[in-house]
mmCIF file of C-alpha atoms in Angstrom:
data_model
loop_
_atom_site.group_PDB
_atom_site.id
_atom_site.type_symbol
_atom_site.label_atom_id
_atom_site.label_comp_id
_atom_site.label_asym_id
_atom_site.label_seq_id
_atom_site.Cartn_x
_atom_site.Cartn_y
_atom_site.Cartn_z
ATOM 1 C CA MET A 1 13.589 -151.289 14.076
ATOM 2 C CA SER A 2 12.508 -154.486 12.273
ATOM 3 C CA GLU A 3 15.435 -156.876 11.960
ATOM 4 C CA ASN A 4 13.553 -158.832 9.286
ATOM 5 C CA LYS A 5 12.980 -155.839 7.001
ATOM 6 C CA PHE A 6 15.793 -156.824 4.633
ATOM 7 C CA ASN A 7 15.346 -160.605 4.740
ATOM 8 C CA GLY A 8 16.332 -162.128 1.412
ATOM 9 C CA MET A 9 17.675 -158.823 0.072
ATOM 10 C CA GLY A 10 21.260 -159.029 1.310
ATOM 11 C CA LYS A 11 22.794 -160.082 -2.022
ATOM 12 C CA ILE A 12 20.912 -157.387 -3.930
ATOM 13 C CA TYR A 13 21.894 -154.752 -1.393
ATOM 14 C CA SER A 14 25.541 -155.822 -1.443
ATOM 15 C CA LYS A 15 25.690 -155.805 -5.245
ATOM 16 C CA TYR A 16 23.885 -152.569 -6.027
ATOM 17 C CA ARG A 17 24.341 -150.347 -2.973
ATOM 18 C CA PRO A 18 27.189 -147.977 -3.917
ATOM 19 C CA ALA A 19 30.114 -147.314 -1.576
ATOM 20 C CA TYR A 20 30.399 -144.004 0.220
ATOM 21 C CA SER A 21 32.383 -141.328 -1.575
ATOM 22 C CA PHE A 22 36.127 -141.030 -0.952
ATOM 23 C CA ASN A 23 35.539 -137.411 0.081
ATOM 24 C CA PHE A 24 33.119 -138.477 2.818
ATOM 25 C CA ILE A 25 35.554 -141.062 4.196
ATOM 26 C CA ASP A 26 38.400 -138.551 4.107
ATOM 27 C CA TYR A 27 36.157 -136.044 5.912
ATOM 28 C CA LEU A 28 35.586 -138.531 8.756
ATOM 29 C CA PHE A 29 39.326 -138.979 9.207
ATOM 30 C CA THR A 30 40.394 -135.345 8.803
ATOM 31 C CA ASN A 31 37.524 -133.381 10.376
ATOM 32 C CA VAL A 32 35.594 -135.684 12.683
ATOM 33 C CA GLY A 33 38.589 -137.051 14.544
ATOM 34 C CA ILE A 34 38.507 -140.698 13.496
ATOM 35 C CA SER A 35 41.962 -142.221 12.984
ATOM 36 C CA GLN A 36 43.698 -145.520 12.289
ATOM 37 C CA SER A 37 43.830 -146.183 16.029
ATOM 38 C CA SER A 38 40.084 -145.578 16.503
ATOM 39 C CA ILE A 39 37.696 -148.312 17.594
ATOM 40 C CA ILE A 40 34.456 -147.724 15.702
ATOM 41 C CA ALA A 41 30.957 -149.132 16.050
ATOM 42 C CA ASP A 42 29.158 -149.110 12.707
ATOM 43 C CA ILE A 43 25.542 -149.457 13.814
ATOM 44 C CA GLY A 44 23.244 -150.831 11.155
ATOM 45 C CA SER A 45 26.295 -151.976 9.201
ATOM 46 C CA GLY A 46 24.284 -154.046 6.705
ATOM 47 C CA THR A 47 26.510 -155.965 4.315
ATOM 48 C CA GLY A 48 29.577 -154.052 5.472
ATOM 49 C CA ILE A 49 29.971 -151.449 2.730
ATOM 50 C CA LEU A 50 30.928 -148.569 5.022
ATOM 51 C CA THR A 51 32.609 -150.958 7.457
ATOM 52 C CA LYS A 52 35.010 -152.083 4.732
ATOM 53 C CA GLN A 53 35.953 -148.511 3.866
ATOM 54 C CA LEU A 54 36.734 -147.798 7.514
ATOM 55 C CA LEU A 55 38.763 -151.003 7.811
ATOM 56 C CA GLU A 56 40.751 -150.062 4.713
ATOM 57 C CA LYS A 57 41.752 -146.894 6.547
ATOM 58 C CA GLY A 58 43.197 -149.038 9.340
ATOM 59 C CA SER A 59 40.560 -148.602 12.060
ATOM 60 C CA LYS A 60 39.139 -151.413 14.189
ATOM 61 C CA VAL A 61 35.425 -151.741 13.434
ATOM 62 C CA TYR A 62 32.526 -153.508 15.110
ATOM 63 C CA GLY A 63 29.829 -154.134 12.477
ATOM 64 C CA ILE A 64 26.578 -154.162 14.460
ATOM 65 C CA GLU A 65 23.725 -155.568 12.386
ATOM 66 C CA PRO A 66 20.488 -157.264 13.550
ATOM 67 C CA ASN A 67 19.558 -158.845 10.205
ATOM 68 C CA ALA A 68 21.159 -162.279 9.827
ATOM 69 C CA ASP A 69 21.063 -162.251 6.010
ATOM 70 C CA MET A 70 22.935 -158.955 5.790
ATOM 71 C CA ARG A 71 25.333 -159.882 8.588
ATOM 72 C CA VAL A 72 26.413 -163.189 7.004
ATOM 73 C CA ILE A 73 27.300 -161.425 3.745
ATOM 74 C CA ALA A 74 29.366 -158.870 5.672
ATOM 75 C CA GLU A 75 31.186 -161.662 7.501
ATOM 76 C CA THR A 76 32.002 -163.339 4.186
ATOM 77 C CA ASN A 77 33.112 -160.141 2.460
ATOM 78 C CA LEU A 78 35.242 -158.942 5.380
ATOM 79 C CA LYS A 79 36.720 -162.215 6.614
ATOM 80 C CA ASN A 80 40.257 -161.146 5.655
ATOM 81 C CA PHE A 81 40.191 -158.027 7.842
ATOM 82 C CA SER A 82 41.665 -158.895 11.242
ATOM 83 C CA LYS A 83 40.263 -155.704 12.777
ATOM 84 C CA PHE A 84 36.665 -156.551 11.914
ATOM 85 C CA THR A 85 34.238 -157.950 14.480
ATOM 86 C CA SER A 86 30.710 -158.942 13.502
ATOM 87 C CA VAL A 87 28.050 -158.342 16.156
ATOM 88 C CA ASN A 88 24.440 -159.517 16.245
ATOM 89 C CA GLY A 89 22.950 -156.383 17.741
ATOM 90 C CA SER A 90 20.986 -153.205 17.131
ATOM 91 C CA ALA A 91 21.117 -149.510 17.996
ATOM 92 C CA GLU A 92 18.924 -150.233 21.020
ATOM 93 C CA ASN A 93 20.998 -153.218 22.146
ATOM 94 C CA THR A 94 24.528 -153.240 20.723
ATOM 95 C CA THR A 95 25.690 -155.978 23.164
ATOM 96 C CA ILE A 96 29.143 -154.366 23.389
ATOM 97 C CA TYR A 97 30.653 -153.071 26.627
ATOM 98 C CA ASP A 98 30.301 -149.466 27.740
ATOM 99 C CA ASN A 99 33.290 -147.187 27.093
ATOM 100 C CA SER A 100 34.822 -149.708 24.672
ATOM 101 C CA ILE A 101 34.207 -147.597 21.555
ATOM 102 C CA ASP A 102 35.823 -144.354 20.394
ATOM 103 C CA SER A 103 33.337 -143.451 17.652
ATOM 104 C CA ILE A 104 29.802 -144.496 16.767
ATOM 105 C CA ILE A 105 28.402 -144.259 13.252
ATOM 106 C CA ARG A 106 24.660 -144.721 13.064
ATOM 107 C CA LYS A 107 22.839 -144.548 9.762
ATOM 108 C CA SER A 108 19.412 -143.591 11.054
ATOM 109 C CA ILE A 109 16.240 -142.519 9.328
ATOM 110 C CA GLU A 110 17.117 -138.935 10.257
ATOM 111 C CA ASP A 111 20.393 -139.292 8.335
ATOM 112 C CA VAL A 112 18.502 -140.576 5.310
ATOM 113 C CA LYS A 113 16.006 -137.712 5.466
ATOM 114 C CA ALA A 114 18.834 -135.198 5.772
ATOM 115 C CA TYR A 115 20.603 -136.739 2.783
ATOM 116 C CA PHE A 116 17.538 -136.636 0.551
ATOM 117 C CA SER A 117 16.740 -133.076 1.647
ATOM 118 C CA SER A 118 20.245 -131.937 0.699
ATOM 119 C CA VAL A 119 19.834 -133.021 -2.928
ATOM 120 C CA GLN A 120 18.317 -130.409 -5.243
ATOM 121 C CA ALA A 121 16.200 -132.803 -7.324
ATOM 122 C CA HIS A 122 15.229 -136.462 -7.442
ATOM 123 C CA ILE A 123 14.085 -138.226 -10.589
ATOM 124 C CA ILE A 124 12.466 -141.638 -10.245
ATOM 125 C CA VAL A 125 12.572 -143.681 -13.454
ATOM 126 C CA ILE A 126 9.623 -146.051 -13.811
ATOM 127 C CA MET A 127 8.884 -148.390 -16.700
ATOM 128 C CA PRO A 128 5.937 -150.691 -17.560
ATOM 129 C CA GLU A 129 6.796 -154.366 -17.119
ATOM 130 C CA ASP A 130 5.918 -156.371 -20.206
ATOM 131 C CA SER A 131 4.664 -159.914 -19.610
ATOM 132 C CA ASN A 132 7.098 -161.077 -22.291
ATOM 133 C CA GLU A 133 10.463 -161.638 -20.573
ATOM 134 C CA VAL A 134 12.483 -160.772 -23.687
ATOM 135 C CA LEU A 135 10.661 -157.492 -24.214
ATOM 136 C CA LYS A 136 10.926 -156.708 -20.518
ATOM 137 C CA GLU A 137 14.721 -157.073 -20.630
ATOM 138 C CA GLU A 138 14.878 -154.939 -23.785
ATOM 139 C CA ASP A 139 12.769 -152.235 -22.116
ATOM 140 C CA TYR A 140 15.026 -152.268 -19.060
ATOM 141 C CA ALA A 141 18.152 -151.951 -21.231
ATOM 142 C CA ALA A 142 16.559 -149.062 -23.131
ATOM 143 C CA ASN A 143 15.760 -147.263 -19.869
ATOM 144 C CA CYS A 144 19.347 -147.717 -18.663
ATOM 145 C CA ALA A 145 20.609 -146.241 -21.941
ATOM 146 C CA LEU A 146 18.225 -143.323 -21.459
ATOM 147 C CA ILE A 147 19.580 -142.712 -17.962
ATOM 148 C CA GLN A 148 23.179 -142.740 -19.169
ATOM 149 C CA ASN A 149 22.376 -140.282 -21.954
ATOM 150 C CA PHE A 150 20.614 -138.058 -19.433
ATOM 151 C CA GLN A 151 23.686 -138.155 -17.184
ATOM 152 C CA LEU A 152 25.958 -137.094 -20.035
ATOM 153 C CA ALA A 153 23.594 -134.308 -21.132
ATOM 154 C CA ALA A 154 23.257 -133.040 -17.549
ATOM 155 C CA TRP A 155 27.042 -133.015 -17.043
ATOM 156 C CA GLU A 156 27.404 -130.863 -20.155
ATOM 157 C CA ARG A 157 25.319 -128.295 -18.252
ATOM 158 C CA GLY A 158 27.286 -128.589 -15.032
ATOM 159 C CA LEU A 159 24.804 -130.868 -13.285
ATOM 160 C CA GLY A 160 25.876 -133.974 -11.422
ATOM 161 C CA VAL A 161 23.646 -137.065 -11.550
ATOM 162 C CA PHE A 162 24.028 -139.916 -9.076
ATOM 163 C CA TRP A 163 22.335 -143.101 -10.344
ATOM 164 C CA LYS A 164 21.146 -145.288 -7.473
ATOM 165 C CA GLY A 165 19.471 -148.679 -7.494
ATOM 166 C CA ASP A 166 19.045 -149.310 -3.777
ATOM 167 C CA ALA A 167 17.115 -152.319 -2.495
ATOM 168 C CA TYR A 168 14.360 -150.124 -1.075
ATOM 169 C CA LEU A 169 13.232 -149.272 -4.631
ATOM 170 C CA SER A 170 11.548 -152.683 -4.826
ATOM 171 C CA SER A 171 10.004 -152.563 -1.354
ATOM 172 C CA GLN A 172 6.225 -152.532 -1.231
ATOM 173 C CA GLU A 173 6.154 -149.587 1.167
ATOM 174 C CA PHE A 174 8.237 -147.420 -1.169
ATOM 175 C CA ARG A 175 6.284 -148.448 -4.274
ATOM 176 C CA GLU A 176 2.961 -147.648 -2.636
ATOM 177 C CA GLY A 177 4.312 -144.378 -1.281
ATOM 178 C CA ILE A 178 5.123 -143.013 -4.754
ATOM 179 C CA GLY A 179 2.185 -144.618 -6.543
ATOM 180 C CA VAL A 180 3.909 -147.318 -8.592
ATOM 181 C CA LYS A 181 1.434 -149.686 -10.236
ATOM 182 C CA LYS A 182 1.638 -153.485 -10.014
ATOM 183 C CA ASP A 183 2.699 -153.822 -13.653
ATOM 184 C CA GLU A 184 5.452 -151.209 -13.335
ATOM 185 C CA LYS A 185 9.106 -151.434 -12.310
ATOM 186 C CA VAL A 186 11.199 -148.787 -10.558
ATOM 187 C CA VAL A 187 14.381 -148.729 -12.629
ATOM 188 C CA ALA A 188 16.381 -146.214 -10.616
ATOM 189 C CA ILE A 189 16.344 -143.007 -8.634
ATOM 190 C CA LEU A 190 18.544 -140.188 -9.907
ATOM 191 C CA HIS A 191 19.885 -137.572 -7.501
ATOM 192 C CA VAL A 192 20.477 -134.377 -9.479
ATOM 193 C CA GLY A 193 22.229 -131.179 -8.447
ATOM 194 C CA TYR A 194 25.225 -128.923 -8.745
ATOM 195 C CA PRO A 195 28.158 -130.783 -7.145
ATOM 196 C CA TYR A 196 29.961 -129.160 -4.245
ATOM 197 C CA ILE A 197 32.993 -131.404 -4.772
ATOM 198 C CA ILE A 198 33.986 -133.177 -7.983
ATOM 199 C CA SER A 199 35.727 -136.454 -7.191
ATOM 200 C CA LYS A 200 38.672 -137.706 -9.180
ATOM 201 C CA ALA A 201 37.759 -140.141 -11.929
ATOM 202 C CA HIS A 202 38.217 -143.808 -11.104
ATOM 203 C CA PRO A 203 40.633 -145.834 -13.264
ATOM 204 C CA ARG A 204 38.867 -147.237 -16.315
ATOM 205 C CA THR A 205 38.997 -150.881 -17.317
ATOM 206 C CA PRO A 206 40.897 -151.240 -20.621
ATOM 207 C CA ILE A 207 38.495 -151.768 -23.505
ATOM 208 C CA ALA A 208 40.397 -154.906 -24.523
ATOM 209 C CA GLU A 209 39.262 -156.563 -21.279
ATOM 210 C CA LYS A 210 35.622 -155.836 -22.029
ATOM 211 C CA VAL A 211 35.359 -156.630 -25.743
ATOM 212 C CA LYS A 212 35.611 -160.019 -27.420
ATOM 213 C CA LEU A 213 36.050 -159.930 -31.196
ATOM 214 C CA ILE A 214 34.425 -162.751 -33.102
ATOM 215 C CA ASN A 215 35.624 -163.455 -36.620
ATOM 216 C CA ASN A 216 34.815 -166.156 -39.128
ATOM 217 C CA ASP A 217 37.360 -168.548 -37.635
ATOM 218 C CA ASN A 218 35.481 -168.500 -34.303
ATOM 219 C CA LEU A 219 32.270 -169.469 -36.062
ATOM 220 C CA LYS A 220 33.633 -172.602 -37.712
#
């Protein structure tokens, strides 16, 4: 495992990597045997996205992460959790004592492969990158609008669409692997399929908090 693989990408990863579903977290605590009294090692904890969800359940969590950039962001984001311990370590060398952990969560390449294999279809949205910055931003906004419309149309037909913008989409290895050209941008990857579980809708932000009305008085 290369500890430098995500150098300089911590902020992007933290901002755009979505949290794990509530159903998955509940599954860990109801079916796997994890509880509030568990001591958990989250190996490859990154910026602490899963770690935070486990801490919110009341468990004590060791976030084991070899990349300094990712680890520092996790330490900042989770500084108010007294049951969080940040560890500079890896799956091969966790640096924690034997028999000190109840449960180990390791997000390995096999887990990623299994996840992608379980999804019925993947759609990768790619756009040409205009040399004009204004046009490039307009093209990106148009692609995002297209994705949202696709999501709504798919849901009308009973299909779930999970819009992801993970950091790996901009990695050279991934781009070369799917044949993205130098003057193209990977906008998103859409995971499409018939949902096994439909999560409850999250509370919506009131429209008044998102919209600012500008009248003639504001322009004077």
